[in-house]
Amino acid sequence: MIIIILIPLFIIALIIKYLKRRKKVSIEGKHVVVTGGSSGIGKSVAILAAKKGAHVTIIARNIDKLSEAQEELKKYRVSEDQIINKVSVDVANYEDVENNLCEIEETVGPIFMLINCAGMAICGRVEDFTEQDIKTLIEVNFLGTLYPIKAIVPKFKQRREGIIVLTGSQVSLVGMYGYSVYSSSKFALRGLAESLIMEVKPYNISVTLALPPDTNTPGFENENKTKPKETHLLSNTAGLYNPEDVAKKLLDDSLMGHFFSFIGLESFILTTLCVGMSPFGSFVEVLVQCVALGPLRLIGAFYIMYFDKIIKKCFLEPVKKRTVIINSIVLFS
Ligand SMILES: NC(=O)c1ccc[n+]([C@@H]2O[C@H](COP(=O)([O-])OP(=O)(O)OC[C@H]3O[C@@H](n4cnc5c(N)ncnc54)[C@H](OP(=O)(O)O)[C@@H]3O)[C@@H](O)[C@H]2O)c1
């Protein structure tokens, strides 16, 4: 019954949304900065920006990886005049971030778009984390997003234009076994994005919070090494996306000025369910959410029961069959 009501409603909303879709902003000839641009989702976004004719600066720490990515990006330029620049900075160091952003504005040109993709995940049960792991996750994922934003916002406000992207995760909206610290650092980005958009909207600056699902990147491969068995089983319910698809959706949504960027039906359900007091793009969107929220809460409840069942099953397994975490390395016995 619920599905019968929801499907036509969803189709009508999609048609209206398509007809009333906002014009995409062009980044041709504009300066786009991508933190975390040497790998994974960030590198895919940087490639797409280069294909669209933007001057691109990629930021990361490892200079070899940066140089390799810079060469790869150059192949996608649509004009010889396009600058593909790299900067080695730790985004968790405010002074370095501010100085380098000032410098690249002078060498490459005024920054038009800041895409924060630098981030990392370490999984584990809350008691397994070292103090250093906790600090690293908060510093890289939260401060490493806040600092570039803090440094660039005054310039964007002065110029009365700019686009800011924050890369959260699906666990920016929902907690998940094994993600206690990572999820906290990504939840913080939602608070940041929702507050920030109120501050910058009058200045013609848009804010997008990207919520990627599991994406096949070097970072994801690394994350898998620390995932407890329960987390593996819970995440397997959603599937794995290509960084190219996630990057395309992220870039399209941010250039259209959407607040949330998500991909896939599961993410649509999750984002609608967790919409709360977040900004909206159109009244049609709000109407769909009003109708969908009740039934989706019911679907969500079934998911929670299913997750609880998986966790309980693992809990009841003999201890030696469960995941053992030794110095952040997961061994399945
Ligand atoms: N992959 C997924 O399944 C997934 C799902 C949801 C959300 N996300 C989020 O999406 C973003 C990209 O993830 P990914 O999987 O593409 O990761 P990735 O392949 O590991 O790439 C991470 C990038 O961030 C850079 N970086 C990390 N720490 C940094 C620091 N302190 N300062 C500057 N640069 C830093 C890395 O370069 P260096 O190490 O050289 O600095 C690299 O370029 C992250 O925020 C992640 O949390 C990913």
PDB file of N, CA and C and ligand atoms in Angstrom, residues 35-42 59-63 65-66 89-92 116-121 140-141 167-170 182 186 211-220 223 240, ligand 1:
ATOM      1  N   THR A  35      40.695  19.629  -2.076  1.00  0.00           N
ATOM      2  CA  THR A  35      41.557  19.004  -1.057  1.00  0.00           C
ATOM      3  C   THR A  35      41.353  17.491  -1.162  1.00  0.00           C
ATOM      4  N   GLY A  36      42.400  16.742  -0.930  1.00  0.00           N
ATOM      5  CA  GLY A  36      42.306  15.289  -1.123  1.00  0.00           C
ATOM      6  C   GLY A  36      42.241  14.946  -2.602  1.00  0.00           C
ATOM      7  N   GLY A  37      42.767  15.854  -3.442  1.00  0.00           N
ATOM      8  CA  GLY A  37      42.651  15.683  -4.900  1.00  0.00           C
ATOM      9  C   GLY A  37      43.661  14.725  -5.511  1.00  0.00           C
ATOM     10  N   SER A  38      44.488  14.090  -4.679  1.00  0.00           N
ATOM     11  CA  SER A  38      45.493  13.183  -5.255  1.00  0.00           C
ATOM     12  C   SER A  38      45.002  11.739  -5.307  1.00  0.00           C
ATOM     13  N   SER A  39      43.815  11.469  -4.765  1.00  0.00           N
ATOM     14  CA  SER A  39      43.364  10.078  -4.683  1.00  0.00           C
ATOM     15  C   SER A  39      41.840   9.989  -4.614  1.00  0.00           C
ATOM     16  N   GLY A  40      41.312   8.831  -4.965  1.00  0.00           N
ATOM     17  CA  GLY A  40      39.900   8.493  -4.741  1.00  0.00           C
ATOM     18  C   GLY A  40      38.891   9.478  -5.294  1.00  0.00           C
ATOM     19  N   ILE A  41      37.900   9.805  -4.473  1.00  0.00           N
ATOM     20  CA  ILE A  41      36.792  10.670  -4.912  1.00  0.00           C
ATOM     21  C   ILE A  41      37.334  12.048  -5.307  1.00  0.00           C
ATOM     22  N   GLY A  42      38.270  12.586  -4.503  1.00  0.00           N
ATOM     23  CA  GLY A  42      38.841  13.915  -4.775  1.00  0.00           C
ATOM     24  C   GLY A  42      39.512  13.959  -6.142  1.00  0.00           C
ATOM     25  N   ILE A  59      45.138  19.505  -3.517  1.00  0.00           N
ATOM     26  CA  ILE A  59      45.849  19.610  -2.236  1.00  0.00           C
ATOM     27  C   ILE A  59      45.868  18.254  -1.547  1.00  0.00           C
ATOM     28  N   ALA A  60      47.030  17.856  -1.058  1.00  0.00           N
ATOM     29  CA  ALA A  60      47.177  16.642  -0.245  1.00  0.00           C
ATOM     30  C   ALA A  60      48.550  16.743   0.423  1.00  0.00           C
ATOM     31  N   ARG A  61      48.963  15.709   1.152  1.00  0.00           N
ATOM     32  CA  ARG A  61      50.268  15.801   1.823  1.00  0.00           C
ATOM     33  C   ARG A  61      51.383  15.146   0.986  1.00  0.00           C
ATOM     34  N   ASN A  62      51.152  13.943   0.519  1.00  0.00           N
ATOM     35  CA  ASN A  62      52.209  13.172  -0.149  1.00  0.00           C
ATOM     36  C   ASN A  62      52.526  13.765  -1.533  1.00  0.00           C
ATOM     37  N   ILE A  63      53.736  14.289  -1.670  1.00  0.00           N
ATOM     38  CA  ILE A  63      54.104  15.022  -2.885  1.00  0.00           C
ATOM     39  C   ILE A  63      54.206  14.105  -4.109  1.00  0.00           C
ATOM     40  N   LYS A  65      52.437  11.349  -4.729  1.00  0.00           N
ATOM     41  CA  LYS A  65      51.057  11.059  -5.180  1.00  0.00           C
ATOM     42  C   LYS A  65      50.447  12.278  -5.867  1.00  0.00           C
ATOM     43  N   LEU A  66      50.782  13.472  -5.319  1.00  0.00           N
ATOM     44  CA  LEU A  66      50.277  14.715  -5.916  1.00  0.00           C
ATOM     45  C   LEU A  66      50.805  14.891  -7.337  1.00  0.00           C
ATOM     46  N   VAL A  89      49.999  20.249   1.466  1.00  0.00           N
ATOM     47  CA  VAL A  89      49.620  20.874   2.748  1.00  0.00           C
ATOM     48  C   VAL A  89      48.856  19.860   3.590  1.00  0.00           C
ATOM     49  N   ASP A  90      49.071  19.927   4.896  1.00  0.00           N
ATOM     50  CA  ASP A  90      48.231  19.163   5.809  1.00  0.00           C
ATOM     51  C   ASP A  90      47.022  20.051   6.125  1.00  0.00           C
ATOM     52  N   VAL A  91      45.841  19.626   5.721  1.00  0.00           N
ATOM     53  CA  VAL A  91      44.655  20.482   5.903  1.00  0.00           C
ATOM     54  C   VAL A  91      44.302  20.709   7.372  1.00  0.00           C
ATOM     55  N   ALA A  92      44.929  19.932   8.249  1.00  0.00           N
ATOM     56  CA  ALA A  92      44.646  20.105   9.679  1.00  0.00           C
ATOM     57  C   ALA A  92      45.545  21.167  10.316  1.00  0.00           C
ATOM     58  N   ASN A 116      36.089  20.195  -0.546  1.00  0.00           N
ATOM     59  CA  ASN A 116      36.819  19.522   0.540  1.00  0.00           C
ATOM     60  C   ASN A 116      36.587  18.018   0.451  1.00  0.00           C
ATOM     61  N   CYS A 117      37.607  17.305   0.001  1.00  0.00           N
ATOM     62  CA  CYS A 117      37.481  15.844  -0.075  1.00  0.00           C
ATOM     63  C   CYS A 117      38.488  15.137   0.836  1.00  0.00           C
ATOM     64  N   ALA A 118      39.474  15.886   1.360  1.00  0.00           N
ATOM     65  CA  ALA A 118      40.484  15.236   2.208  1.00  0.00           C
ATOM     66  C   ALA A 118      39.783  14.623   3.414  1.00  0.00           C
ATOM     67  N   GLY A 119      40.101  13.401   3.691  1.00  0.00           N
ATOM     68  CA  GLY A 119      39.480  12.738   4.833  1.00  0.00           C
ATOM     69  C   GLY A 119      39.966  11.317   4.928  1.00  0.00           C
ATOM     70  N   MET A 120      39.633  10.678   6.025  1.00  0.00           N
ATOM     71  CA  MET A 120      40.056   9.286   6.205  1.00  0.00           C
ATOM     72  C   MET A 120      39.138   8.590   7.205  1.00  0.00           C
ATOM     73  N   ALA A 121      39.167   7.270   7.165  1.00  0.00           N
ATOM     74  CA  ALA A 121      38.347   6.514   8.117  1.00  0.00           C
ATOM     75  C   ALA A 121      39.200   5.502   8.868  1.00  0.00           C
ATOM     76  N   VAL A 140      41.620  15.591  10.828  1.00  0.00           N
ATOM     77  CA  VAL A 140      41.582  15.526   9.356  1.00  0.00           C
ATOM     78  C   VAL A 140      40.158  15.760   8.833  1.00  0.00           C
ATOM     79  N   ASN A 141      39.193  15.040   9.399  1.00  0.00           N
ATOM     80  CA  ASN A 141      37.837  15.095   8.824  1.00  0.00           C
ATOM     81  C   ASN A 141      37.091  16.379   9.182  1.00  0.00           C
ATOM     82  N   THR A 167      32.700  17.132   2.150  1.00  0.00           N
ATOM     83  CA  THR A 167      32.426  15.719   1.911  1.00  0.00           C
ATOM     84  C   THR A 167      32.221  15.010   3.242  1.00  0.00           C
ATOM     85  N   GLY A 168      30.964  14.717   3.500  1.00  0.00           N
ATOM     86  CA  GLY A 168      30.628  13.936   4.688  1.00  0.00           C
ATOM     87  C   GLY A 168      30.598  12.476   4.316  1.00  0.00           C
ATOM     88  N   SER A 169      29.534  11.812   4.672  1.00  0.00           N
ATOM     89  CA  SER A 169      29.392  10.384   4.408  1.00  0.00           C
ATOM     90  C   SER A 169      27.947  10.039   4.770  1.00  0.00           C
ATOM     91  N   GLN A 170      27.515   8.834   4.422  1.00  0.00           N
ATOM     92  CA  GLN A 170      26.186   8.429   4.883  1.00  0.00           C
ATOM     93  C   GLN A 170      26.159   8.403   6.410  1.00  0.00           C
ATOM     94  N   TYR A 182      34.614   8.008  13.518  1.00  0.00           N
ATOM     95  CA  TYR A 182      34.503   8.518  12.143  1.00  0.00           C
ATOM     96  C   TYR A 182      33.160   9.224  11.947  1.00  0.00           C
ATOM     97  N   LYS A 186      32.098  13.117  10.994  1.00  0.00           N
ATOM     98  CA  LYS A 186      31.303  13.427   9.793  1.00  0.00           C
ATOM     99  C   LYS A 186      29.955  14.064  10.157  1.00  0.00           C
ATOM    100  N   LEU A 211      27.293  13.244   0.519  1.00  0.00           N
ATOM    101  CA  LEU A 211      27.129  12.100   1.428  1.00  0.00           C
ATOM    102  C   LEU A 211      27.421  10.806   0.673  1.00  0.00           C
ATOM    103  N   PRO A 212      28.699  10.562   0.328  1.00  0.00           N
ATOM    104  CA  PRO A 212      28.986   9.375  -0.480  1.00  0.00           C
ATOM    105  C   PRO A 212      28.672   8.071   0.259  1.00  0.00           C
ATOM    106  N   PRO A 213      28.199   7.079  -0.491  1.00  0.00           N
ATOM    107  CA  PRO A 213      28.077   5.733   0.080  1.00  0.00           C
ATOM    108  C   PRO A 213      29.451   5.056  -0.011  1.00  0.00           C
ATOM    109  N   ASP A 214      29.526   3.772   0.310  1.00  0.00           N
ATOM    110  CA  ASP A 214      30.808   3.060   0.160  1.00  0.00           C
ATOM    111  C   ASP A 214      31.276   3.193  -1.285  1.00  0.00           C
ATOM    112  N   THR A 215      32.510   3.674  -1.455  1.00  0.00           N
ATOM    113  CA  THR A 215      33.042   3.958  -2.792  1.00  0.00           C
ATOM    114  C   THR A 215      34.401   3.294  -2.937  1.00  0.00           C
ATOM    115  N   ASN A 216      34.605   2.692  -4.090  1.00  0.00           N
ATOM    116  CA  ASN A 216      35.812   1.898  -4.308  1.00  0.00           C
ATOM    117  C   ASN A 216      37.057   2.787  -4.522  1.00  0.00           C
ATOM    118  N   THR A 217      37.712   3.150  -3.447  1.00  0.00           N
ATOM    119  CA  THR A 217      38.881   4.044  -3.512  1.00  0.00           C
ATOM    120  C   THR A 217      40.011   3.459  -2.654  1.00  0.00           C
ATOM    121  N   PRO A 218      41.231   3.989  -2.795  1.00  0.00           N
ATOM    122  CA  PRO A 218      42.306   3.534  -1.899  1.00  0.00           C
ATOM    123  C   PRO A 218      41.946   3.764  -0.429  1.00  0.00           C
ATOM    124  N   GLY A 219      41.227   4.866  -0.160  1.00  0.00           N
ATOM    125  CA  GLY A 219      40.819   5.153   1.219  1.00  0.00           C
ATOM    126  C   GLY A 219      39.873   4.083   1.747  1.00  0.00           C
ATOM    127  N   PHE A 220      38.970   3.616   0.880  1.00  0.00           N
ATOM    128  CA  PHE A 220      38.008   2.588   1.300  1.00  0.00           C
ATOM    129  C   PHE A 220      38.718   1.260   1.563  1.00  0.00           C
ATOM    130  N   GLU A 223      40.240   1.578   4.850  1.00  0.00           N
ATOM    131  CA  GLU A 223      39.206   1.542   5.900  1.00  0.00           C
ATOM    132  C   GLU A 223      38.801   0.098   6.209  1.00  0.00           C
ATOM    133  N   LEU A 240      28.711  -1.166  -3.430  1.00  0.00           N
ATOM    134  CA  LEU A 240      29.920  -0.346  -3.587  1.00  0.00           C
ATOM    135  C   LEU A 240      29.839   0.456  -4.885  1.00  0.00           C
TER     136      LEU A 240
HETATM  137  N1  LIG B   1      35.501   5.860  -0.104  1.00  0.00           N
HETATM  138  C1  LIG B   1      34.379   5.772   0.584  1.00  0.00           C
HETATM  139  O1  LIG B   1      33.755   4.715   0.694  1.00  0.00           O
HETATM  140  C2  LIG B   1      33.822   6.999   1.264  1.00  0.00           C
HETATM  141  C3  LIG B   1      32.508   6.956   1.733  1.00  0.00           C
HETATM  142  C4  LIG B   1      31.981   8.075   2.352  1.00  0.00           C
HETATM  143  C5  LIG B   1      32.744   9.209   2.500  1.00  0.00           C
HETATM  144  N2  LIG B   1      34.030   9.235   2.039  1.00  0.00           N
HETATM  145  C6  LIG B   1      34.798  10.455   2.238  1.00  0.00           C
HETATM  146  O2  LIG B   1      35.232  10.934   0.978  1.00  0.00           O
HETATM  147  C7  LIG B   1      36.484  11.591   1.099  1.00  0.00           C
HETATM  148  C8  LIG B   1      37.480  10.969   0.134  1.00  0.00           C
HETATM  149  O3  LIG B   1      37.615   9.606   0.474  1.00  0.00           O
HETATM  150  P1  LIG B   1      38.426   8.595  -0.457  1.00  0.00           P
HETATM  151  O4  LIG B   1      37.894   7.252  -0.165  1.00  0.00           O
HETATM  152  O5  LIG B   1      38.462   9.106  -1.833  1.00  0.00           O
HETATM  153  O6  LIG B   1      39.868   8.700   0.238  1.00  0.00           O
HETATM  154  P2  LIG B   1      41.364   8.441  -0.341  1.00  0.00           P
HETATM  155  O7  LIG B   1      41.343   7.666  -1.586  1.00  0.00           O
HETATM  156  O8  LIG B   1      42.132   7.898   0.817  1.00  0.00           O
HETATM  157  O9  LIG B   1      41.859   9.928  -0.604  1.00  0.00           O
HETATM  158  C9  LIG B   1      42.026  10.792   0.477  1.00  0.00           C
HETATM  159  C10 LIG B   1      42.734  12.031   0.012  1.00  0.00           C
HETATM  160  O10 LIG B   1      42.835  12.945   1.117  1.00  0.00           O
HETATM  161  C11 LIG B   1      44.201  13.326   1.288  1.00  0.00           C
HETATM  162  N3  LIG B   1      44.429  13.607   2.706  1.00  0.00           N
HETATM  163  C12 LIG B   1      44.238  12.777   3.759  1.00  0.00           C
HETATM  164  N4  LIG B   1      44.593  13.386   4.890  1.00  0.00           N
HETATM  165  C13 LIG B   1      45.006  14.635   4.552  1.00  0.00           C
HETATM  166  C14 LIG B   1      45.525  15.739   5.279  1.00  0.00           C
HETATM  167  N5  LIG B   1      45.667  15.698   6.619  1.00  0.00           N
HETATM  168  N6  LIG B   1      45.855  16.858   4.606  1.00  0.00           N
HETATM  169  C15 LIG B   1      45.711  16.927   3.248  1.00  0.00           C
HETATM  170  N7  LIG B   1      45.252  15.917   2.514  1.00  0.00           N
HETATM  171  C16 LIG B   1      44.908  14.782   3.157  1.00  0.00           C
HETATM  172  C17 LIG B   1      44.986  12.120   0.770  1.00  0.00           C
HETATM  173  O11 LIG B   1      46.327  12.431   0.389  1.00  0.00           O
HETATM  174  P3  LIG B   1      47.583  12.330   1.416  1.00  0.00           P
HETATM  175  O12 LIG B   1      47.384  11.092   2.226  1.00  0.00           O
HETATM  176  O13 LIG B   1      48.773  12.330   0.543  1.00  0.00           O
HETATM  177  O14 LIG B   1      47.513  13.563   2.272  1.00  0.00           O
HETATM  178  C18 LIG B   1      44.153  11.772  -0.454  1.00  0.00           C
HETATM  179  O15 LIG B   1      44.447  12.644  -1.506  1.00  0.00           O
HETATM  180  C19 LIG B   1      36.880  11.449   2.572  1.00  0.00           C
HETATM  181  O16 LIG B   1      36.479  12.600   3.266  1.00  0.00           O
HETATM  182  C20 LIG B   1      36.074  10.262   3.040  1.00  0.00           C
HETATM  183  O17 LIG B   1      35.825  10.291   4.432  1.00  0.00           O
HETATM  184  C21 LIG B   1      34.582   8.163   1.419  1.00  0.00           C
END
